[in-house]
Amino acid sequence: MDTTKKTIIVFSGDLDKLLAAFVIANGAAAMGDDVTMFFTFWGLNALRKEGVTGTGTGKSTVQKMFATMLPKTPSNAGLSRMNMGGMGARLMKKVMREQNVDSIEQMRQTAIEQEIQMIACTMSMDVMGFAKEDLIDGIEYAGVATYLGEADEANVNLFI
Amino acid sequence: MDTTKKTIIVFSGDLDKLLAAFVIANGAAAMGDDVTMFFTFWGLNALRKEGVTGTGTGKSTVQKMFATMLPKTPSNAGLSRMNMGGMGARLMKKVMREQNVDSIEQMRQTAIEQEIQMIACTMSMDVMGFAKEDLIDGIEYAGVATYLGEADEANVNLFI
Amino acid sequence: MDTTKKTIIVFSGDLDKLLAAFVIANGAAAMGDDVTMFFTFWGLNALRKEGVTGTGTGKSTVQKMFATMLPKTPSNAGLSRMNMGGMGARLMKKVMREQNVDSIEQMRQTAIEQEIQMIACTMSMDVMGFAKEDLIDGIEYAGVATYLGEADEANVNLFI
């Protein structure tokens, strides 16, 4: 089997879109591909560390406001459609358990185990008010030039 | 003219995004390309059979709830922005008729006639509560591995 | 450095997604790539001329209604999530200034200076009710066939 490369820009922090991103990424890695996930904007939520408030020192007031309003962990993410104050997301998580579909946290763990390269976009971290201590270990920090370098080596590049 | 291949993941079920997906897919097929459309999550609505309620036997309660809340056909889809309880979508369909732009159902028919490969994502069908009898004839059923195999052969891959 | 080509379909008119699109486009151009941005649907807002109402002659009533409801300039665009009646967008623009991130208008100007090819999708203009006089100078007008031709020459193609 040839090893090829895939990149995914994870812009969305919605449960359903994160699910799609991790299913594609983990599927490609399982088939032997190199995979890079580049997390920007709302997608950074998928990398949040459990129990971190995101209102630490060195942030401006506006950054703290943003950090406070964002879902605290991936499992608190809403749906991109029909979220209905969180009910849609709870329904979808219930069906995922019924159908033995992994949770986002489990998929993220699988991604780490499959050595998928996970990069947090540093410009987005500035805009959204995320510091490195807010995010999980084992990820990289870089900007758009790094993404473009990875994308140039890949045969499939998606923006989710 | 060289034949090349295109794949489109149709994640969204919004009228405007479905329109974009079918215009690109049908345009590429008209230019002689092989095209694969892989319908996941809300995008599965684009494949719904007319007059099927989606609450048939063999589904869990939660799946039935999801199926009940989804638009019944592609022509009932809303807009991704400014839907305003359906008014935005009705306005857009009115302009499409005025401007002689095909409806989603007409574009889907053109896609079938142009032999575009339309695949329903089986994992999404489980999560969203769709059974094969809910969807139109002439489509295929597969998972992410099939999508990745098609994408590896394509020179343009989009996520819509 | 090899010159390669990138295309971006800019479907969204949201502030955060426009920001992502222009950062990737300008980043690729700065690295020596040819870049084509193809603006469709809500993304056309990113090309609106300052102070144009979009309700000029030769438009149908429905087209004028659409044009009236759309944000008047890119700087009036909302966020794709947590817009909260515009407060989210104002917060993000404030953080962008604090962090010395260029505004959308500045990024668009950089794109023009870097000779990024910016194409307005003519079918979308018809559906959304945009005339050429509503949009900025220095852009091109074309349809999906032109996009597909550009995408065939590119090694990275994104839909944002």
Tab-separated table of C-alpha atoms in Angstrom:
chain	number	residue	atom	x	y	z
A	1	MET	CA	0.000	0.000	0.000
A	2	ASP	CA	1.376	3.391	-0.980
A	3	THR	CA	1.704	5.937	1.761
A	4	THR	CA	0.197	9.232	0.712
A	5	LYS	CA	-0.501	12.341	2.734
A	6	LYS	CA	-3.743	14.062	3.752
A	7	THR	CA	-4.314	17.413	5.448
A	8	ILE	CA	-7.472	18.655	7.128
A	9	ILE	CA	-8.043	22.207	8.306
A	10	VAL	CA	-10.386	21.856	11.282
A	11	PHE	CA	-12.062	25.269	11.407
A	12	SER	CA	-15.350	24.181	12.960
A	13	GLY	CA	-15.835	23.286	16.619
A	14	ASP	CA	-19.246	21.676	16.072
A	15	LEU	CA	-19.707	18.105	17.264
A	16	ASP	CA	-20.889	16.833	13.881
A	17	LYS	CA	-18.082	18.471	11.894
A	18	LEU	CA	-15.422	17.357	14.411
A	19	LEU	CA	-16.821	13.849	14.066
A	20	ALA	CA	-16.466	14.025	10.276
A	21	ALA	CA	-12.924	15.392	10.561
A	22	PHE	CA	-11.708	12.716	12.978
A	23	VAL	CA	-13.399	9.861	11.071
A	24	ILE	CA	-11.637	10.902	7.853
A	25	ALA	CA	-8.306	11.537	9.601
A	26	ASN	CA	-8.317	8.291	11.575
A	27	GLY	CA	-9.549	6.340	8.551
A	28	ALA	CA	-6.712	7.651	6.401
A	29	ALA	CA	-4.129	6.954	9.130
A	30	ALA	CA	-5.490	3.401	9.526
A	31	MET	CA	-4.948	2.909	5.785
A	32	GLY	CA	-1.309	3.922	6.179
A	33	ASP	CA	-1.449	7.590	5.186
A	34	ASP	CA	0.403	10.456	6.827
A	35	VAL	CA	-2.213	12.861	8.186
A	36	THR	CA	-1.924	16.459	9.377
A	37	MET	CA	-4.819	18.147	11.172
A	38	PHE	CA	-4.488	21.930	11.385
A	39	PHE	CA	-6.855	23.317	14.055
A	40	THR	CA	-8.000	26.924	13.580
A	41	PHE	CA	-10.639	29.180	15.184
A	42	TRP	CA	-13.536	27.166	16.703
A	43	GLY	CA	-11.698	23.955	15.864
A	44	LEU	CA	-9.208	24.759	18.642
A	45	ASN	CA	-11.922	23.660	21.079
A	46	ALA	CA	-11.231	20.099	19.996
A	47	LEU	CA	-7.787	20.445	21.612
A	48	ARG	CA	-8.916	21.924	24.952
A	49	LYS	CA	-7.564	20.360	28.102
A	50	GLU	CA	-10.175	19.087	30.541
A	51	GLY	CA	-10.892	21.440	33.457
A	52	VAL	CA	-9.045	24.477	32.116
A	53	THR	CA	-11.090	27.666	32.259
A	54	GLY	CA	-9.154	29.528	29.584
A	55	THR	CA	-9.155	32.766	31.585
A	56	GLY	CA	-5.545	32.597	32.778
A	57	THR	CA	-3.030	35.418	33.097
A	58	GLY	CA	-1.625	37.370	30.172
A	59	LYS	CA	-4.881	37.591	28.282
A	60	SER	CA	-6.779	40.736	27.416
A	61	THR	CA	-10.304	41.261	28.697
A	62	VAL	CA	-11.781	40.525	25.290
A	63	GLN	CA	-9.791	37.300	24.957
A	64	LYS	CA	-11.069	36.188	28.371
A	65	MET	CA	-14.647	36.955	27.303
A	66	PHE	CA	-14.229	34.787	24.214
A	67	ALA	CA	-12.622	31.974	26.192
A	68	THR	CA	-15.463	32.061	28.725
A	69	MET	CA	-18.148	31.756	26.075
A	70	LEU	CA	-16.607	28.805	24.242
A	71	PRO	CA	-17.562	25.207	25.126
A	72	LYS	CA	-15.282	23.931	27.872
A	73	THR	CA	-14.396	20.613	26.208
A	74	PRO	CA	-15.092	18.871	22.884
A	75	SER	CA	-17.836	16.865	24.598
A	76	ASN	CA	-19.690	20.138	25.230
A	77	ALA	CA	-19.656	21.078	21.546
A	78	GLY	CA	-22.963	21.781	19.827
A	79	LEU	CA	-24.249	20.737	16.422
A	80	SER	CA	-23.847	22.853	13.289
A	81	ARG	CA	-27.603	22.499	12.692
A	82	MET	CA	-30.620	21.811	14.935
A	83	ASN	CA	-28.625	22.171	18.121
A	84	MET	CA	-31.708	23.479	19.966
A	85	GLY	CA	-29.842	24.727	23.014
A	86	GLY	CA	-27.743	21.583	23.225
A	87	MET	CA	-30.574	19.036	22.848
A	88	GLY	CA	-29.514	18.143	19.298
A	89	ALA	CA	-25.947	17.495	20.444
A	90	ARG	CA	-27.151	15.356	23.373
A	91	LEU	CA	-29.362	13.335	21.015
A	92	MET	CA	-26.478	12.803	18.612
A	93	LYS	CA	-24.136	11.654	21.386
A	94	LYS	CA	-26.827	9.247	22.583
A	95	VAL	CA	-27.197	7.743	19.101
A	96	MET	CA	-23.405	7.545	18.747
A	97	ARG	CA	-23.239	5.452	21.943
A	98	GLU	CA	-26.167	3.255	20.770
A	99	GLN	CA	-24.426	2.699	17.425
A	100	ASN	CA	-20.991	2.138	19.026
A	101	VAL	CA	-19.496	5.197	17.369
A	102	ASP	CA	-16.526	6.545	19.375
A	103	SER	CA	-16.840	9.899	21.168
A	104	ILE	CA	-14.767	12.888	19.992
A	105	GLU	CA	-12.402	12.397	22.947
A	106	GLN	CA	-11.914	8.733	22.033
A	107	MET	CA	-11.313	9.647	18.387
A	108	ARG	CA	-8.810	12.307	19.437
A	109	GLN	CA	-6.994	9.689	21.525
A	110	THR	CA	-6.951	7.334	18.516
A	111	ALA	CA	-5.525	10.162	16.405
A	112	ILE	CA	-2.706	10.621	18.931
A	113	GLU	CA	-2.037	6.872	19.003
A	114	GLN	CA	-1.949	6.770	15.186
A	115	GLU	CA	0.627	9.594	15.261
A	116	ILE	CA	-1.551	12.019	13.347
A	117	GLN	CA	0.194	15.394	13.357
A	118	MET	CA	-2.063	17.838	15.207
A	119	ILE	CA	-1.156	21.509	14.835
A	120	ALA	CA	-2.806	24.409	16.668
A	121	CYS	CA	-2.892	27.566	14.536
A	122	THR	CA	-1.057	30.229	16.545
A	123	MET	CA	-2.784	33.203	14.875
A	124	SER	CA	-6.185	31.717	15.741
A	125	MET	CA	-5.018	31.102	19.316
A	126	ASP	CA	-4.262	34.832	19.586
A	127	VAL	CA	-7.638	35.833	18.139
A	128	MET	CA	-9.638	33.330	20.207
A	129	GLY	CA	-7.647	33.903	23.383
A	130	PHE	CA	-6.116	30.451	23.807
A	131	ALA	CA	-2.763	29.939	25.563
A	132	LYS	CA	-0.642	26.784	25.239
A	133	GLU	CA	-1.591	25.739	28.781
A	134	ASP	CA	-5.260	25.620	27.703
A	135	LEU	CA	-4.563	22.886	25.132
A	136	ILE	CA	-3.689	19.195	25.412
A	137	ASP	CA	-0.141	17.874	25.325
A	138	GLY	CA	1.472	16.291	22.287
A	139	ILE	CA	0.402	18.878	19.749
A	140	GLU	CA	2.444	21.328	17.682
A	141	TYR	CA	2.078	25.104	17.298
A	142	ALA	CA	2.494	26.749	13.927
A	143	GLY	CA	1.042	29.162	11.389
A	144	VAL	CA	-0.284	29.146	7.856
A	145	ALA	CA	3.148	28.688	6.235
A	146	THR	CA	3.554	25.343	7.981
A	147	TYR	CA	0.076	24.299	6.881
A	148	LEU	CA	0.826	25.228	3.269
A	149	GLY	CA	4.073	23.255	3.357
A	150	GLU	CA	2.191	20.157	4.540
A	151	ALA	CA	-0.608	20.679	2.004
A	152	ASP	CA	1.915	20.880	-0.840
A	153	GLU	CA	2.990	17.307	0.000
A	154	ALA	CA	-0.560	15.968	0.284
A	155	ASN	CA	-2.911	14.596	-2.371
A	156	VAL	CA	-6.111	15.333	-0.423
A	157	ASN	CA	-6.661	18.640	1.418
A	158	LEU	CA	-9.949	19.430	3.113
A	159	PHE	CA	-11.362	22.455	4.980
A	160	ILE	CA	-13.963	21.374	7.537
B	1	MET	CA	-10.038	16.465	-23.179
B	2	ASP	CA	-8.401	14.560	-20.357
B	3	THR	CA	-10.697	12.774	-17.983
B	4	THR	CA	-9.801	13.528	-14.418
B	5	LYS	CA	-11.625	12.738	-11.216
B	6	LYS	CA	-13.323	14.946	-8.616
B	7	THR	CA	-14.788	14.047	-5.230
B	8	ILE	CA	-17.151	16.111	-3.104
B	9	ILE	CA	-18.102	15.303	0.473
B	10	VAL	CA	-21.620	16.694	0.867
B	11	PHE	CA	-21.869	17.233	4.636
B	12	SER	CA	-24.345	20.112	4.584
B	13	GLY	CA	-28.060	19.775	3.889
B	14	ASP	CA	-28.604	23.505	3.361
B	15	LEU	CA	-30.205	24.581	0.101
B	16	ASP	CA	-27.405	26.998	-0.801
B	17	LYS	CA	-24.604	24.531	-0.089
B	18	LEU	CA	-26.388	21.685	-1.913
B	19	LEU	CA	-26.759	24.041	-4.862
B	20	ALA	CA	-23.014	24.752	-4.825
B	21	ALA	CA	-22.203	21.034	-4.563
B	22	PHE	CA	-24.436	19.992	-7.462
B	23	VAL	CA	-23.344	22.885	-9.712
B	24	ILE	CA	-19.682	21.888	-9.257
B	25	ALA	CA	-20.393	18.154	-9.612
B	26	ASN	CA	-22.600	18.514	-12.698
B	27	GLY	CA	-20.217	21.059	-14.225
B	28	ALA	CA	-17.269	18.694	-13.835
B	29	ALA	CA	-19.238	15.751	-15.230
B	30	ALA	CA	-20.338	17.873	-18.218
B	31	MET	CA	-16.656	18.577	-18.896
B	32	GLY	CA	-15.948	14.843	-19.005
B	33	ASP	CA	-14.687	14.233	-15.470
B	34	ASP	CA	-15.487	11.276	-13.247
B	35	VAL	CA	-17.276	12.610	-10.178
B	36	THR	CA	-18.002	11.002	-6.803
B	37	MET	CA	-20.360	12.669	-4.319
B	38	PHE	CA	-20.128	11.244	-0.796
B	39	PHE	CA	-23.189	12.262	1.252
B	40	THR	CA	-22.696	12.425	5.036
B	41	PHE	CA	-24.734	13.762	7.976
B	42	TRP	CA	-27.159	16.538	6.931
B	43	GLY	CA	-26.156	16.011	3.311
B	44	LEU	CA	-28.063	12.716	3.366
B	45	ASN	CA	-31.241	14.811	3.147
B	46	ALA	CA	-30.362	15.478	-0.471
B	47	LEU	CA	-30.943	11.772	-1.138
B	48	ARG	CA	-34.302	11.442	0.650
B	49	LYS	CA	-37.106	9.739	-1.200
B	50	GLU	CA	-40.285	11.796	-1.632
B	51	GLY	CA	-43.014	10.962	0.897
B	52	VAL	CA	-40.952	8.783	3.228
B	53	THR	CA	-41.336	9.716	6.890
B	54	GLY	CA	-38.075	8.169	8.067
B	55	THR	CA	-39.682	6.734	11.179
B	56	GLY	CA	-39.892	3.121	9.987
B	57	THR	CA	-39.265	-0.045	11.946
B	58	GLY	CA	-35.898	-1.072	13.344
B	59	LYS	CA	-34.932	2.394	14.494
B	60	SER	CA	-34.310	3.516	18.043
B	61	THR	CA	-36.446	6.248	19.580
B	62	VAL	CA	-33.638	8.765	19.290
B	63	GLN	CA	-33.082	7.938	15.614
B	64	LYS	CA	-36.799	8.455	14.961
B	65	MET	CA	-36.677	11.826	16.734
B	66	PHE	CA	-33.796	12.926	14.508
B	67	ALA	CA	-35.520	11.673	11.372
B	68	THR	CA	-38.704	13.521	12.308
B	69	MET	CA	-36.921	16.832	12.783
B	70	LEU	CA	-35.026	16.763	9.483
B	71	PRO	CA	-36.484	18.397	6.348
B	72	LYS	CA	-38.607	15.874	4.484
B	73	THR	CA	-37.085	16.465	1.028
B	74	PRO	CA	-34.265	18.541	-0.464
B	75	SER	CA	-36.846	21.127	-1.551
B	76	ASN	CA	-37.634	21.728	2.121
B	77	ALA	CA	-34.013	22.490	2.974
B	78	GLY	CA	-33.207	25.836	4.603
B	79	LEU	CA	-30.370	28.271	3.945
B	80	SER	CA	-27.063	28.190	5.817
B	81	ARG	CA	-27.543	31.912	6.576
B	82	MET	CA	-30.579	34.214	6.867
B	83	ASN	CA	-33.060	31.373	6.631
B	84	MET	CA	-35.521	33.302	8.817
B	85	GLY	CA	-37.833	30.369	9.470
B	86	GLY	CA	-37.757	29.289	5.842
B	87	MET	CA	-38.393	32.689	4.234
B	88	GLY	CA	-34.795	33.002	3.043
B	89	ALA	CA	-34.983	29.591	1.385
B	90	ARG	CA	-38.295	30.444	-0.292
B	91	LEU	CA	-36.837	33.708	-1.586
B	92	MET	CA	-33.799	31.908	-2.974
B	93	LYS	CA	-35.937	29.280	-4.729
B	94	LYS	CA	-38.040	32.092	-6.227
B	95	VAL	CA	-34.935	33.831	-7.584
B	96	MET	CA	-33.602	30.520	-8.898
B	97	ARG	CA	-36.806	30.051	-10.910
B	98	GLU	CA	-36.680	33.663	-12.156
B	99	GLN	CA	-33.060	33.173	-13.241
B	100	ASN	CA	-33.726	29.729	-14.774
B	101	VAL	CA	-31.446	27.970	-12.301
B	102	ASP	CA	-32.434	24.312	-11.854
B	103	SER	CA	-33.926	23.144	-8.536
B	104	ILE	CA	-31.970	20.748	-6.312
B	105	GLU	CA	-34.220	17.867	-7.446
B	106	GLN	CA	-33.561	18.713	-11.102
B	107	MET	CA	-29.818	18.931	-10.448
B	108	ARG	CA	-29.889	15.593	-8.634
B	109	GLN	CA	-31.640	14.078	-11.657
B	110	THR	CA	-28.972	15.567	-13.944
B	111	ALA	CA	-26.297	14.059	-11.684
B	112	ILE	CA	-27.917	10.623	-12.063
B	113	GLU	CA	-28.148	11.039	-15.835
B	114	GLN	CA	-24.496	12.079	-16.003
B	115	GLU	CA	-23.592	8.911	-14.051
B	116	ILE	CA	-22.126	10.766	-11.118
B	117	GLN	CA	-21.350	8.224	-8.407
B	118	MET	CA	-23.516	9.085	-5.391
B	119	ILE	CA	-22.561	7.328	-2.153
B	120	ALA	CA	-24.496	7.500	1.133
B	121	CYS	CA	-22.166	7.297	4.149
B	122	THR	CA	-23.345	4.309	6.179
B	123	MET	CA	-21.944	5.538	9.515
B	124	SER	CA	-23.826	8.821	9.102
B	125	MET	CA	-26.986	6.913	8.214
B	126	ASP	CA	-26.691	5.086	11.555
B	127	VAL	CA	-26.127	8.314	13.496
B	128	MET	CA	-28.888	10.263	11.725
B	129	GLY	CA	-31.332	7.375	11.701
B	130	PHE	CA	-31.657	6.803	7.956
B	131	ALA	CA	-32.487	3.388	6.488
B	132	LYS	CA	-31.890	2.408	2.860
B	133	GLU	CA	-35.641	2.565	2.176
B	134	ASP	CA	-35.607	6.265	3.131
B	135	LEU	CA	-33.215	7.116	0.295
B	136	ILE	CA	-33.601	7.278	-3.489
B	137	ASP	CA	-32.682	4.416	-5.806
B	138	GLY	CA	-29.488	4.235	-7.828
B	139	ILE	CA	-27.096	5.242	-5.055
B	140	GLU	CA	-24.339	3.260	-3.344
B	141	TYR	CA	-23.708	2.651	0.356
B	142	ALA	CA	-20.205	2.770	1.779
B	143	GLY	CA	-17.943	4.148	4.485
B	144	VAL	CA	-14.931	6.388	4.818
B	145	ALA	CA	-12.483	3.825	3.369
B	146	THR	CA	-14.364	3.905	0.054
B	147	TYR	CA	-14.351	7.697	0.074
B	148	LEU	CA	-10.593	7.769	0.713
B	149	GLY	CA	-9.987	5.329	-2.126
B	150	GLU	CA	-11.911	7.573	-4.531
B	151	ALA	CA	-10.196	10.727	-3.230
B	152	ASP	CA	-6.765	9.151	-3.814
B	153	GLU	CA	-7.604	8.930	-7.527
B	154	ALA	CA	-8.980	12.481	-7.776
B	155	ASN	CA	-7.191	15.771	-8.409
B	156	VAL	CA	-9.848	17.944	-6.750
B	157	ASN	CA	-11.458	17.000	-3.410
B	158	LEU	CA	-13.898	19.318	-1.660
B	159	PHE	CA	-15.785	19.231	1.658
B	160	ILE	CA	-19.034	21.195	1.428
C	1	MET	CA	11.026	27.717	-4.709
C	2	ASP	CA	8.553	25.967	-6.998
C	3	THR	CA	5.508	27.916	-8.019
C	4	THR	CA	2.395	25.843	-7.516
C	5	LYS	CA	-1.240	26.818	-7.706
C	6	LYS	CA	-3.978	27.010	-5.064
C	7	THR	CA	-7.709	27.643	-5.453
C	8	ILE	CA	-10.187	28.620	-2.768
C	9	ILE	CA	-13.952	28.692	-3.228
C	10	VAL	CA	-15.144	31.414	-0.847
C	11	PHE	CA	-18.767	30.425	-0.221
C	12	SER	CA	-19.117	31.894	3.263
C	13	GLY	CA	-19.497	35.589	4.024
C	14	ASP	CA	-18.793	35.197	7.743
C	15	LEU	CA	-16.002	37.299	9.217
C	16	ASP	CA	-14.144	34.317	10.678
C	17	LYS	CA	-14.298	32.218	7.502
C	18	LEU	CA	-13.302	35.179	5.291
C	19	LEU	CA	-10.360	35.705	7.633
C	20	ALA	CA	-9.310	32.066	7.209
C	21	ALA	CA	-9.694	32.291	3.422
C	22	PHE	CA	-7.623	35.456	3.049
C	23	VAL	CA	-4.907	34.287	5.476
C	24	ILE	CA	-4.437	31.087	3.448
C	25	ALA	CA	-4.636	32.884	0.085
C	26	ASN	CA	-2.240	35.688	1.047
C	27	GLY	CA	0.098	33.231	2.759
C	28	ALA	CA	0.310	31.064	-0.362
C	29	ALA	CA	0.846	34.104	-2.611
C	30	ALA	CA	3.601	35.359	-0.289
C	31	MET	CA	5.308	31.973	-0.703
C	32	GLY	CA	5.238	32.411	-4.483
C	33	ASP	CA	2.149	30.411	-5.396
C	34	ASP	CA	-0.463	31.355	-7.974
C	35	VAL	CA	-3.772	31.737	-6.140
C	36	THR	CA	-7.355	31.883	-7.433
C	37	MET	CA	-10.210	32.860	-5.123
C	38	PHE	CA	-13.660	32.042	-6.518
C	39	PHE	CA	-16.351	33.971	-4.617
C	40	THR	CA	-19.821	32.391	-4.571
C	41	PHE	CA	-23.073	33.057	-2.651
C	42	TRP	CA	-22.459	34.802	0.707
C	43	GLY	CA	-18.769	35.068	-0.136
C	44	LEU	CA	-19.658	37.725	-2.734
C	45	ASN	CA	-20.102	40.115	0.196
C	46	ALA	CA	-16.328	40.139	0.549
C	47	LEU	CA	-16.197	41.906	-2.827
C	48	ARG	CA	-18.855	44.562	-2.135
C	49	LYS	CA	-17.986	48.136	-2.951
C	50	GLU	CA	-18.234	50.595	-0.056
C	51	GLY	CA	-21.445	52.645	-0.018
C	52	VAL	CA	-23.326	50.703	-2.690
C	53	THR	CA	-26.845	49.745	-1.657
C	54	GLY	CA	-27.251	46.870	-4.076
C	55	THR	CA	-30.798	47.859	-4.956
C	56	GLY	CA	-30.045	49.427	-8.359
C	57	THR	CA	-32.021	49.157	-11.566
C	58	GLY	CA	-32.558	45.952	-13.510
C	59	LYS	CA	-33.091	43.769	-10.459
C	60	SER	CA	-36.230	41.869	-9.537
C	61	THR	CA	-38.031	42.611	-6.277
C	62	VAL	CA	-36.735	39.414	-4.705
C	63	GLN	CA	-33.149	40.190	-5.693
C	64	LYS	CA	-33.487	43.649	-4.116
C	65	MET	CA	-34.843	42.073	-0.914
C	66	PHE	CA	-31.819	39.757	-0.725
C	67	ALA	CA	-29.399	42.596	-1.439
C	68	THR	CA	-31.005	44.725	1.272
C	69	MET	CA	-30.674	42.014	3.914
C	70	LEU	CA	-27.012	41.243	3.263
C	71	PRO	CA	-24.245	43.020	5.230
C	72	LYS	CA	-23.277	46.203	3.412
C	73	THR	CA	-19.492	45.628	3.506
C	74	PRO	CA	-17.103	42.873	4.632
C	75	SER	CA	-16.518	44.832	7.853
C	76	ASN	CA	-20.209	44.346	8.699
C	77	ALA	CA	-19.961	40.561	8.350
C	78	GLY	CA	-20.996	38.417	11.314
C	79	LEU	CA	-19.379	35.331	12.811
C	80	SER	CA	-20.287	31.788	11.792
C	81	ARG	CA	-20.806	30.969	15.508
C	82	MET	CA	-21.644	33.010	18.602
C	83	ASN	CA	-22.376	36.150	16.624
C	84	MET	CA	-24.934	37.250	19.232
C	85	GLY	CA	-26.475	39.990	17.121
C	86	GLY	CA	-23.093	41.256	16.012
C	87	MET	CA	-21.402	41.356	19.432
C	88	GLY	CA	-19.257	38.315	18.652
C	89	ALA	CA	-18.040	39.926	15.421
C	90	ARG	CA	-17.262	43.202	17.204
C	91	LEU	CA	-15.324	41.299	19.882
C	92	MET	CA	-13.328	39.435	17.245
C	93	LYS	CA	-12.483	42.617	15.352
C	94	LYS	CA	-11.333	44.195	18.630
C	95	VAL	CA	-9.044	41.243	19.377
C	96	MET	CA	-7.736	41.323	15.801
C	97	ARG	CA	-6.712	44.974	16.275
C	98	GLU	CA	-5.143	44.186	19.688
C	99	GLN	CA	-3.173	41.313	18.136
C	100	ASN	CA	-2.206	43.331	15.033
C	101	VAL	CA	-4.142	41.031	12.703
C	102	ASP	CA	-5.162	42.842	9.503
C	103	SER	CA	-8.857	43.588	8.866
C	104	ILE	CA	-10.680	41.823	6.007
C	105	GLU	CA	-10.467	45.003	3.905
C	106	GLN	CA	-6.711	45.211	4.473
C	107	MET	CA	-6.313	41.530	3.594
C	108	ARG	CA	-8.372	42.021	0.439
C	109	GLN	CA	-6.103	44.917	-0.514
C	110	THR	CA	-3.044	42.701	0.086
C	111	ALA	CA	-4.621	40.037	-2.114
C	112	ILE	CA	-5.028	42.587	-4.921
C	113	GLU	CA	-1.425	43.768	-4.495
C	114	GLN	CA	-0.192	40.162	-4.581
C	115	GLU	CA	-2.107	39.681	-7.849
C	116	ILE	CA	-4.345	36.973	-6.487
C	117	GLN	CA	-6.971	36.193	-9.121
C	118	MET	CA	-10.368	37.063	-7.636
C	119	ILE	CA	-13.374	35.765	-9.557
C	120	ALA	CA	-17.019	36.555	-8.792
C	121	CYS	CA	-19.303	33.613	-9.638
C	122	THR	CA	-21.838	34.953	-12.132
C	123	MET	CA	-24.550	32.366	-11.344
C	124	SER	CA	-24.354	33.288	-7.646
C	125	MET	CA	-24.533	36.977	-8.559
C	126	ASP	CA	-27.826	36.262	-10.350
C	127	VAL	CA	-29.242	34.292	-7.411
C	128	MET	CA	-28.089	36.784	-4.750
C	129	GLY	CA	-29.007	39.836	-6.800
C	130	PHE	CA	-25.558	41.362	-7.273
C	131	ALA	CA	-24.695	43.485	-10.317
C	132	LYS	CA	-21.146	44.258	-11.449
C	133	GLU	CA	-21.487	47.845	-10.209
C	134	ASP	CA	-22.052	46.509	-6.661
C	135	LEU	CA	-18.601	44.896	-6.577
C	136	ILE	CA	-15.060	46.283	-6.356
C	137	ASP	CA	-12.866	46.908	-9.393
C	138	GLY	CA	-10.081	44.597	-10.508
C	139	ILE	CA	-11.991	41.333	-10.237
C	140	GLU	CA	-13.090	38.873	-12.930
C	141	TYR	CA	-16.521	37.411	-13.669
C	142	ALA	CA	-16.925	33.750	-14.568
C	143	GLY	CA	-18.778	30.519	-13.885
C	144	VAL	CA	-18.083	27.022	-12.646
C	145	ALA	CA	-16.263	25.917	-15.823
C	146	THR	CA	-13.601	28.573	-15.233
C	147	TYR	CA	-13.258	27.486	-11.606
C	148	LEU	CA	-12.842	23.848	-12.639
C	149	GLY	CA	-10.182	24.787	-15.179
C	150	GLU	CA	-8.191	26.602	-12.482
C	151	ALA	CA	-8.685	23.777	-9.975
C	152	ASP	CA	-7.344	21.243	-12.475
C	153	GLU	CA	-4.033	23.132	-12.478
C	154	ALA	CA	-3.841	23.477	-8.688
C	155	ASN	CA	-2.443	21.095	-6.074
C	156	VAL	CA	-4.552	22.456	-3.189
C	157	ASN	CA	-8.282	23.240	-3.604
C	158	LEU	CA	-10.396	24.319	-0.648
C	159	PHE	CA	-14.093	25.136	-0.144
C	160	ILE	CA	-14.561	27.638	2.689
